[in-house]
Coordinates of C-alpha atoms in Angstrom, one line a residue:
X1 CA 1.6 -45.6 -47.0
X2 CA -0.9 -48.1 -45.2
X3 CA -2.8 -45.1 -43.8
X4 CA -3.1 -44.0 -47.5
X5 CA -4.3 -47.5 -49.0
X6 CA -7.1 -48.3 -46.2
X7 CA -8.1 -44.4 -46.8
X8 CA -8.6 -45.2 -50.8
X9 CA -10.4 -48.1 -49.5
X10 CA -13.1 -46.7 -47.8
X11 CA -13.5 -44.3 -50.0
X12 CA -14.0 -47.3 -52.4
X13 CA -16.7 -49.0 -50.0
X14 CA -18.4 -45.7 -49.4
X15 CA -19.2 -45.3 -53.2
X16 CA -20.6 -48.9 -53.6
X17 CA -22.6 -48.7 -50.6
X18 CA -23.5 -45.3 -52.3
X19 CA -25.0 -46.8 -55.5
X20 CA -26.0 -49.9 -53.8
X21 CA -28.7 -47.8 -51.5
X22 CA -29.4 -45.3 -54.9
X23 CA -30.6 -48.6 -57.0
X24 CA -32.4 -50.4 -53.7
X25 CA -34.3 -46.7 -54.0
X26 CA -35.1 -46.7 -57.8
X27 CA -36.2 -50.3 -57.3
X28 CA -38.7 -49.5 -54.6
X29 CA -39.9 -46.4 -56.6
X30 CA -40.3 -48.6 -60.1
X31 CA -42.4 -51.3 -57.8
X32 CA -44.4 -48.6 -56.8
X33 CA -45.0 -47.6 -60.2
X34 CA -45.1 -51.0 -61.8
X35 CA -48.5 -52.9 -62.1
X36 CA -46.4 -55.8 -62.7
X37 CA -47.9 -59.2 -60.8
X38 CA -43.8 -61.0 -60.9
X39 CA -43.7 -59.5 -57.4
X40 CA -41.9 -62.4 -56.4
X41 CA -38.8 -61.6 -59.0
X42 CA -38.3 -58.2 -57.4
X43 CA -38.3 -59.1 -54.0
X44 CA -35.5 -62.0 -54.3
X45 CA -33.6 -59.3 -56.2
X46 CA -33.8 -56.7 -53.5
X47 CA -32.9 -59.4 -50.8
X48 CA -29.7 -60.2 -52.9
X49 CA -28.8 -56.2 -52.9
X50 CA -29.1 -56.1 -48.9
X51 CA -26.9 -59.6 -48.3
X52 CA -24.3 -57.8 -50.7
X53 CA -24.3 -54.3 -48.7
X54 CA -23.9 -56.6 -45.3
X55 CA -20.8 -58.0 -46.9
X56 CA -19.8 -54.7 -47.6
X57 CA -20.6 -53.8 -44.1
X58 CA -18.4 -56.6 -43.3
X59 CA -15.2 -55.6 -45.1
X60 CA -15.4 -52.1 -43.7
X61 CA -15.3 -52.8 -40.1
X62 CA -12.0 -55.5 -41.2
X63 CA -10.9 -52.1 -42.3
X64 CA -11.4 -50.4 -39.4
X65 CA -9.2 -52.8 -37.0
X66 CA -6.4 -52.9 -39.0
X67 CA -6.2 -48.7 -38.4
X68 CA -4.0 -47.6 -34.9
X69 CA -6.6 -45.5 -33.8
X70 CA -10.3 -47.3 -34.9
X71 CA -12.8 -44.7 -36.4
X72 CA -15.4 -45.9 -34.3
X73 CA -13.8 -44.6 -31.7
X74 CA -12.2 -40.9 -32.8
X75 CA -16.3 -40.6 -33.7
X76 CA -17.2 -41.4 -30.3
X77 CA -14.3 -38.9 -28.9
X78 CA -15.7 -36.0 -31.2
X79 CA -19.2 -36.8 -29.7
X80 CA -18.8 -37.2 -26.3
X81 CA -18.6 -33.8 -24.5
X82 CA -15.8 -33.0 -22.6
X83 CA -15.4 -33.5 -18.5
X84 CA -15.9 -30.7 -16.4
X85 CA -12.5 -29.0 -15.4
X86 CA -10.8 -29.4 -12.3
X87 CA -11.1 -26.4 -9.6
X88 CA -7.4 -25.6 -10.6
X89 CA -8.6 -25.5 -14.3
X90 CA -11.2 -23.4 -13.6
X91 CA -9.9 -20.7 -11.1
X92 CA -7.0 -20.8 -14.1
X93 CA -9.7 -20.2 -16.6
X94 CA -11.2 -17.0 -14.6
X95 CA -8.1 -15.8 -14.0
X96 CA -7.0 -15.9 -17.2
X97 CA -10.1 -13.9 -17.6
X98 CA -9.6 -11.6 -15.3
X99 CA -6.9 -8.6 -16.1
X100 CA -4.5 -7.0 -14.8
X101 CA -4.2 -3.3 -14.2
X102 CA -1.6 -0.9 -14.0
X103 CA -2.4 2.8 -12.5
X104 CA -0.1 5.7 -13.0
X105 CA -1.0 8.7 -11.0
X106 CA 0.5 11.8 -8.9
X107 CA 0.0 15.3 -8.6
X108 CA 2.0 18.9 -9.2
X109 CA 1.8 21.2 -6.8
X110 CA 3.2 24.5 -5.7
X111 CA 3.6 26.7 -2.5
X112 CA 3.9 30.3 -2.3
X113 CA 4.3 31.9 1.4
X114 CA 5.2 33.8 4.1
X115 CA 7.1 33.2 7.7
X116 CA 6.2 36.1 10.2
X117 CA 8.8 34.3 12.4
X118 CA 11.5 32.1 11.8
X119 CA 12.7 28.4 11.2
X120 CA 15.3 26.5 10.4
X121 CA 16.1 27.1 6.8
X122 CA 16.0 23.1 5.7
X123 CA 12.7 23.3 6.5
X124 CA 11.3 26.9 5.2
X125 CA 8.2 25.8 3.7
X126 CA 7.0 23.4 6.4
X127 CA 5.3 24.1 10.0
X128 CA 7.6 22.1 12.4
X129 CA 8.0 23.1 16.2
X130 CA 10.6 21.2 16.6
X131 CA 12.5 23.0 14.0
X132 CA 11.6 26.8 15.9
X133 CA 14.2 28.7 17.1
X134 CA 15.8 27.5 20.8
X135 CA 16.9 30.7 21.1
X136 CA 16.5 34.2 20.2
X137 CA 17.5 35.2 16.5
X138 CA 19.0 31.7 16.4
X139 CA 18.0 31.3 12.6
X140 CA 18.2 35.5 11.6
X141 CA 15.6 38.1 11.7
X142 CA 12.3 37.2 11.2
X143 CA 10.0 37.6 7.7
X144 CA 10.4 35.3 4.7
X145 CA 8.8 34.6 1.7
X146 CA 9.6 31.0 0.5
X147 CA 8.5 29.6 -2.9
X148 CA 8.4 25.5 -3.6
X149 CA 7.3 22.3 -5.7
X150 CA 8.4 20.3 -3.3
X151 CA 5.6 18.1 -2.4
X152 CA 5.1 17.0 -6.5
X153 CA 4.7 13.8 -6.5
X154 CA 4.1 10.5 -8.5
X155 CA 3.3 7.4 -8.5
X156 CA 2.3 3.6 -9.7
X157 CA 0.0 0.9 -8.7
X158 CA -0.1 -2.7 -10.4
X159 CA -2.8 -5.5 -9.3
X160 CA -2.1 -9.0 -11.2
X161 CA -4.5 -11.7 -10.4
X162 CA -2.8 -15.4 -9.2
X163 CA -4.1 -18.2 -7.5
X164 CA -3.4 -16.5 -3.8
X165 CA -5.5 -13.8 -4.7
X166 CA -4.6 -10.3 -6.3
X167 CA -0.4 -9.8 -6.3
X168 CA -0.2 -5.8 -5.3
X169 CA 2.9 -3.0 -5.8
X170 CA 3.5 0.4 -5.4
X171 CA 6.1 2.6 -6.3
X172 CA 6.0 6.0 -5.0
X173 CA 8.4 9.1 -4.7
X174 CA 8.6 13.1 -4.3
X175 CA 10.5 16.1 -4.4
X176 CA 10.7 16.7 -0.3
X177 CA 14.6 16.3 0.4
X178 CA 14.9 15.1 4.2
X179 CA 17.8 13.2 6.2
X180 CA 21.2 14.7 4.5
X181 CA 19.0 16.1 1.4
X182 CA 17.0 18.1 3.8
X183 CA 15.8 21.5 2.1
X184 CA 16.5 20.1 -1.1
X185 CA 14.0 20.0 -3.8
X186 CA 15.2 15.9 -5.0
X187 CA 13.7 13.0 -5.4
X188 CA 12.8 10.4 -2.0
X189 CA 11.3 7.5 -1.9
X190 CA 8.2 7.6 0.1
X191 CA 6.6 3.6 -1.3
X192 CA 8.1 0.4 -2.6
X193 CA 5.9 -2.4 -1.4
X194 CA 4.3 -5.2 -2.6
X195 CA 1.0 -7.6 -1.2
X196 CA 0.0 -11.4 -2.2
X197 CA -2.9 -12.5 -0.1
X198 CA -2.4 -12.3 3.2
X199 CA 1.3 -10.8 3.6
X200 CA 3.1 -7.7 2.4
X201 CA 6.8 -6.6 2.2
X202 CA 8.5 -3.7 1.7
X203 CA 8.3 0.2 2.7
X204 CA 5.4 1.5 3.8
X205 CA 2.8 3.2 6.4
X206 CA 3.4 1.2 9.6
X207 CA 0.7 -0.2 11.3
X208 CA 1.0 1.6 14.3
X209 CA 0.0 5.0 12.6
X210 CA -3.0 5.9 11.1
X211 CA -3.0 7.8 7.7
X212 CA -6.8 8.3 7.8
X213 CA -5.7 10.9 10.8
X214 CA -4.0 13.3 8.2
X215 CA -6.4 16.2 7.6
X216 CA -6.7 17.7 4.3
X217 CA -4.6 20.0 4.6
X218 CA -1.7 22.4 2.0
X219 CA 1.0 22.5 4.7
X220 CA 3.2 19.6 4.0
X221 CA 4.5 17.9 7.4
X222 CA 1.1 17.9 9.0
X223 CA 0.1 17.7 13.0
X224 CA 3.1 17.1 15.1
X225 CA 0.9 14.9 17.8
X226 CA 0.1 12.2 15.2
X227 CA 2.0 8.6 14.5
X228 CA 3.7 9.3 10.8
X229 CA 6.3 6.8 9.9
X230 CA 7.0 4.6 6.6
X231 CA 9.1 1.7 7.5
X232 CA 10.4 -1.1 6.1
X233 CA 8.3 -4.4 6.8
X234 CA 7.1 -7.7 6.8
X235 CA 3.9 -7.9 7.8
X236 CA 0.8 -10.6 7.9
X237 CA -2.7 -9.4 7.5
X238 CA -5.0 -11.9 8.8
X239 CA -8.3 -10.2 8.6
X240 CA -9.0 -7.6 6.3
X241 CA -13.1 -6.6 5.4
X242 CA -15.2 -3.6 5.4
X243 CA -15.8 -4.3 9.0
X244 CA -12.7 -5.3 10.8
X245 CA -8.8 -5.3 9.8
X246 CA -6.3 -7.0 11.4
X247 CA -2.5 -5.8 11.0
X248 CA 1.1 -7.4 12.3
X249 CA 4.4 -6.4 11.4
X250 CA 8.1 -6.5 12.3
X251 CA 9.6 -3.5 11.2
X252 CA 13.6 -1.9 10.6
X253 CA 14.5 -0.7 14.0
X254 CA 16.1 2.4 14.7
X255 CA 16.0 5.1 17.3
X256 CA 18.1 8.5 18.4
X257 CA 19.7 10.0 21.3
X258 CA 20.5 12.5 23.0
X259 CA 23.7 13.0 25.4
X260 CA 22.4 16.0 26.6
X261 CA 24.8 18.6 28.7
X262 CA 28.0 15.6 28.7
X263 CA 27.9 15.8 24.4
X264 CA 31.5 17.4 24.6
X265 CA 32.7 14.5 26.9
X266 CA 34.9 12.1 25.3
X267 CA 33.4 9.3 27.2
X268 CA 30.7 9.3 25.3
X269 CA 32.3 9.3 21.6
X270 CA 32.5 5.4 21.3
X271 CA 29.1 5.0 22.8
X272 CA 27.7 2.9 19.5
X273 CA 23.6 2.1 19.1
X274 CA 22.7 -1.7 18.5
X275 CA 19.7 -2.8 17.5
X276 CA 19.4 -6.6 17.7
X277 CA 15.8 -6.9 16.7
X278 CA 12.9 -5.6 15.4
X279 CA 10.4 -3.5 16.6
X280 CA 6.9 -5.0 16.6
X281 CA 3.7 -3.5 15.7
X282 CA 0.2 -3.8 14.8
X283 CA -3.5 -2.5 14.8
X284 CA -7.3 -3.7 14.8
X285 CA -9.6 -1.8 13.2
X286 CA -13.6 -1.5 13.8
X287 CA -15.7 0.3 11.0
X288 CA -19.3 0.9 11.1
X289 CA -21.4 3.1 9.6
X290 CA -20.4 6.4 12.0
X291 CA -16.8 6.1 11.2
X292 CA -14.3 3.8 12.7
X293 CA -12.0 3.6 15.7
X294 CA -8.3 1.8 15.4
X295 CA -6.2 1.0 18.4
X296 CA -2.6 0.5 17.6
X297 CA 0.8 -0.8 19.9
X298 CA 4.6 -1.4 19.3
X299 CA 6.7 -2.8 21.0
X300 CA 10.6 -2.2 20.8
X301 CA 14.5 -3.1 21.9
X302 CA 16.9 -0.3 21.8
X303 CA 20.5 -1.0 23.0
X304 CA 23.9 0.6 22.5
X305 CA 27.6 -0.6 23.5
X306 CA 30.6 1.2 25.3
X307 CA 33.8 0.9 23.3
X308 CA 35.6 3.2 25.4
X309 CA 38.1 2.7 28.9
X310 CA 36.9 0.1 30.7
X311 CA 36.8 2.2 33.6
X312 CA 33.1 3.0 32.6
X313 CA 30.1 0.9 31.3
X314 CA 27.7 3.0 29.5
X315 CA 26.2 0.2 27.6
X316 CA 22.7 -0.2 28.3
X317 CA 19.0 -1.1 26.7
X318 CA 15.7 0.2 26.7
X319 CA 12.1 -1.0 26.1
X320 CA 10.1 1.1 24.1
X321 CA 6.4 0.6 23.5
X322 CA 3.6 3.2 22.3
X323 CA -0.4 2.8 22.3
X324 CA -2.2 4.9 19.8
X325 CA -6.3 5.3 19.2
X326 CA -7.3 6.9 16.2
X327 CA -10.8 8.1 15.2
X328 CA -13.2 9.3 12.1
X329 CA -16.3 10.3 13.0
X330 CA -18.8 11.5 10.3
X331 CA -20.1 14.2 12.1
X332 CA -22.7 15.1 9.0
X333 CA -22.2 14.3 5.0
X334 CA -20.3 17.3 5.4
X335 CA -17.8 16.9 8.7
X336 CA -15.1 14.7 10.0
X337 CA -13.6 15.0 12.8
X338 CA -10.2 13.2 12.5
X339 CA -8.9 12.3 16.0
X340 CA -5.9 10.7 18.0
X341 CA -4.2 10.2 20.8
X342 CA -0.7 8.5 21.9
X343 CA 1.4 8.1 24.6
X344 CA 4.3 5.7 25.2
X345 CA 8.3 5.6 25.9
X346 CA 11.0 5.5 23.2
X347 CA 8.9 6.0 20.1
X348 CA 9.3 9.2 19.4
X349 CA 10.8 7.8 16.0
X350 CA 7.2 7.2 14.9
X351 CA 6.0 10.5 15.5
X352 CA 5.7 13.1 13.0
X353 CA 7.3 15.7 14.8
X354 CA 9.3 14.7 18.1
X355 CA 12.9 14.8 19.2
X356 CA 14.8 12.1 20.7
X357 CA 13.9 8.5 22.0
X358 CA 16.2 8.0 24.3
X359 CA 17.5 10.8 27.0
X360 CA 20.3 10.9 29.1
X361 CA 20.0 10.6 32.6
X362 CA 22.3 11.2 35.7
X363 CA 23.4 8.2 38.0
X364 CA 25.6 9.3 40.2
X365 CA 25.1 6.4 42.8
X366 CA 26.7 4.1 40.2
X367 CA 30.7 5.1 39.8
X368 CA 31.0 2.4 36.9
X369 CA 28.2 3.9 34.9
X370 CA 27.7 7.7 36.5
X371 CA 24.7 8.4 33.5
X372 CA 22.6 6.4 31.9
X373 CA 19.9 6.3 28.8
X374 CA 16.1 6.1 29.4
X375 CA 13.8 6.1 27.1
X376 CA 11.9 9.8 27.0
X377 CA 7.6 9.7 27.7
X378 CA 5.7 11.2 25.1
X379 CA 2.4 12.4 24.9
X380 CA 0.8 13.5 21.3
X381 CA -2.9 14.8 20.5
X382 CA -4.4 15.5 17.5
X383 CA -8.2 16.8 16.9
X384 CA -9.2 18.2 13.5
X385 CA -12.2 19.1 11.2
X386 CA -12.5 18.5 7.5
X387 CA -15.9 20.6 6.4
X388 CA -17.5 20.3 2.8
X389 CA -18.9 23.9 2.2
X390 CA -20.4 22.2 -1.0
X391 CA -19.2 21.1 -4.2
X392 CA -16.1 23.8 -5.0
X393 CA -15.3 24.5 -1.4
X394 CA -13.8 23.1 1.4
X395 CA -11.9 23.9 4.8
X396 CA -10.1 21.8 7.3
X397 CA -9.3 23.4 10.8
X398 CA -7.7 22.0 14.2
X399 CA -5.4 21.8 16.9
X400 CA -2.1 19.5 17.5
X401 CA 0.1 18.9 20.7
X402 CA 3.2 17.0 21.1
X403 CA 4.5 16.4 25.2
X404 CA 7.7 14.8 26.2
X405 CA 8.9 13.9 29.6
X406 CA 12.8 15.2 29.6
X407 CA 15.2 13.4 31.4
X408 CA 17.0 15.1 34.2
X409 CA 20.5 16.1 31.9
X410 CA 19.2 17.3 29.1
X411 CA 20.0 20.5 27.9
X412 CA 17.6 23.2 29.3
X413 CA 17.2 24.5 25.4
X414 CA 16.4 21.1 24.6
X415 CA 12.4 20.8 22.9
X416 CA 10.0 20.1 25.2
X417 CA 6.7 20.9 24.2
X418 CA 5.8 21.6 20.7
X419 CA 2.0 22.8 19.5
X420 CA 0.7 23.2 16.0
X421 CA -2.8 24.4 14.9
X422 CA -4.2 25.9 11.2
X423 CA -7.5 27.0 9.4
X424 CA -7.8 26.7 5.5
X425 CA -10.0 27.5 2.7
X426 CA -9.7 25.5 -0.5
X427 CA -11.1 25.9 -3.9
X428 CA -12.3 23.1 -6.3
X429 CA -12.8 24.5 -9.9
X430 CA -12.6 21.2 -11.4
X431 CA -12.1 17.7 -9.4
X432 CA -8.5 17.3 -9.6
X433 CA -7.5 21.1 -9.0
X434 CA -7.0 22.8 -5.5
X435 CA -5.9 26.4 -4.7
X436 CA -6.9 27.8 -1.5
X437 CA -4.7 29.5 1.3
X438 CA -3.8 28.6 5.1
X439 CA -3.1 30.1 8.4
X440 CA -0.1 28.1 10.1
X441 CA 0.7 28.2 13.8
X442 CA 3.4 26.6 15.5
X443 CA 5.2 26.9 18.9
X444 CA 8.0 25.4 21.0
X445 CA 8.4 25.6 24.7
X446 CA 12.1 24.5 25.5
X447 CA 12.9 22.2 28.8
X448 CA 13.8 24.0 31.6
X449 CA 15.2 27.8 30.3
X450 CA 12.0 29.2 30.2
X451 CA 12.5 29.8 26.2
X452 CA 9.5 29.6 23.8
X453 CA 8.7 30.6 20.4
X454 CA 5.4 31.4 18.2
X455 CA 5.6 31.1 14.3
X456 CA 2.6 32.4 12.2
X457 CA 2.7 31.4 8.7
X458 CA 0.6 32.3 5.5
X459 CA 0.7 30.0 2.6
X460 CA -1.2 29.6 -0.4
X461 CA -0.8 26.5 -3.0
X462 CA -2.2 25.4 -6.2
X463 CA -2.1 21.3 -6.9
X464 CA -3.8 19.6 -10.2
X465 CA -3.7 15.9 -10.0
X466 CA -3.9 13.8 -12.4
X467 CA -4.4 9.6 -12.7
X468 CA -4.2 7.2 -15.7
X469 CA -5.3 3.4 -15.5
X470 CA -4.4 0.8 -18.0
X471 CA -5.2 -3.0 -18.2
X472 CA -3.7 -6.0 -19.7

């Protein structure tokens, strides 16, 4: 109610001051029109109208303080520009500016082939030595035609801006059974990992490979002598520019074994793995204008516990560790050569296409624990050539070598040597189609029997990708 009466009020005063200044005009205006000499009259009168508008003047700001908020100063608020925001404010401000995105991509693809030789049938459609025959006819005759969609995959990316920089997922799966679903066409994760700033959780490549090895290529599993494993991780990434990137991670242990020509001894039957820690990985990487070069290690603890009579203790532990250099070399605008080369113990986990980490191995100077587990050497190469024959065509070619050191009581048909090679020629009608075909090699040399096997494979595939990117 008082804010209504003082509002009536100045509306009041605003009309008289109004009229007040309307007459003082038409005064001045008839003075300049009147020849009149009373100029004395007029000029008493007009000094009477100004001491009346200074009352009025007066009234108004008596007005004014009685209000809870003077106008004086909600004037001076409107007119007085804001202050500058804070840095919190403003990175708020951009970011609210900035948007986030959301890509959905993936690809279809199918292979068509044939298998001169032989493999293991969970793994028709693939070129895996390690998966040859360890003895003759072991898998049938020889000769198969195999048809697949196996590697279909898809896929999605978000990016969300925050004040710790850009929040990062991916969600990834294909068709490709492995593990218990190997050789079925079903759906397996391959990415669920997430990034804010400088660490990252979740499964993904570990650091100690190198997907920037992988040559472009239709056969699925790729070059047995390369690193290839997505872990599970927590890892920190200190430094990460166009020139140099940093990587650290503990990752899910985990390792295999063999027990070699005592498997059928009950001894061994309550011989349980433990794995008390993580492994322990990372890389640097240096890139300049020729390519780059990456140097990775891991580091790892694999132990396992006797359960059985204590007559025997066949608990033990092994170290395992692994070095791996990688390389892409622009050879031209229209080569890379994609390189590698690892050796270490007990990581054969990590590689693409090895057996075992740890081998058994005979003691017999020790009654308490006549064998023991060591962890197996590996050696793994990988040299390849990706070649642009312009802007429809394109070929990859190379060699790949897996090597592993076999403890002394391992089966003699147990792998040993494993070698992998291929030449393709693709076709680009449009960007995000392929077809070509490829010649697959692959052959497994067995420990000590003498045994070996060559596969020859001919496959041909057709893949149209496809990628959609929203923001909000």
């Amino acid at each position: 109610m008082r804010q209504n009466n003082t509002t009536r009020w100045r509306e009041t005063l605003q009309g008289i001051v109004a009229t007040i200044i309307v007459c003082a005009t038409s005064l001045q205006a008839q003075i300049q029109k009147s020849q009149s000499p009373d100029l004395q009259v007029l000029k008493d009168k007009m000094q009477r109208l100004e001491e009346e508008m200074q009352e009025l003047k007066d009234e108004i700001n008596v007005a004014e303080q009685a209000q809870p908020t003077p106008l004086a100063a909600a004037v001076a608020a409107l007119r007085t520009p804001a202050p500058p925001p804070m840095a919190n404010e403003k990175a708020s401000t951009e970011r609210e500016k900035s948007e986030s995105t959301i890509d959905l991509y993936g690809f279809v693809m199918t292979d068509t082939g044939y298998d001169f030789g032989q493999i293991d049938p969970q793994w028709f459609d693939v070129e895996r030595p390690t998966k040859l025959p360890a003895f003759a006819n072991e898998f049938g005759g020889n000769g198969n035609t195999y048809f697949g969609v196996r590697q279909t995959r898809f896929g999605v990316r978000t990016s969300t801006p925050t004040d710790w920089g850009d929040l990062k997922t991916q969600f990834e799966f294909e068709l490709f059974g492995t593990g218990v679903d190997a050789g079925q066409t079903t759906f397996r994760l391959r990415h669920a990992y997430g990034e804010l700033g400088q660490f990252g959780a979740g499964q993904t490549w570990s650091p100690f490979m190198d997907i920037d090895v992988f040559p472009n290529l239709l056969e699925y599993w790729g070059p047995n002598g390369m690193v290839f494993f997505r872990n599970v991780q927590v890892r920190w990434m200190p430094i990460r520019s166009s020139h140099t990137e940093v990587i650290a991670a503990l990752e899910r242990p985990g390792a295999s074994a063999d027990q070699g020509v005592y498997s059928d001894r009950i001894e061994l039957q309550n011989v349980k793995p433990r794995f008390n820690l993580p492994d322990v990985s990372g890389h640097v990487r240096l890139t300049r204008n020729w390519g780059y070069v990456q140097a990775a290690g891991i580091f790892r603890k694999i132990g396992w516990v006797d359960y059985n009579d204590p007559k025997y203790n066949l608990s033990g532990t092994a170290y395992g560790w692994g070095v791996n250099v990688t390389s892409n070399l622009k050879l031209s605008s229209r080569d890379i050569a994609r390189l590698a080369v690892v050796y270490g113990e007990g990581v054969e986990n990590y590689m693409n296409d090895a057996p075992v980490d740890i081998g058994i191995k005979n003691n017999f100077g020790n009654p308490v624990t006549p064998v023991k587990g060591v962890p197996l050497p590996v050696l793994g190469v990988v040299s390849f050539l990706d070649h642009n024959w312009g802007e429809r065509f394109s070929s990859s070619a190379g060699y790949s070598m897996v090597n592993i050191d076999n403890s002394n009581a391992q089966n003699p048909a147990d792998f040993h040597q494993g070698h992998y090679a291929l030449a393709n020629l693709l076709y680009h009608p449009v960007p995000t189609v392929t077809m070509g075909g490829e010649f697959q090699f692959g052959r497994r040399l067995n420990f000590s029997d003498g045994y070996s096997f060559n596969d020859y494979k001919m496959q041909f595939s057709f893949k149209y990708d496809w990628k959609k990117s929203f923001a909000y």
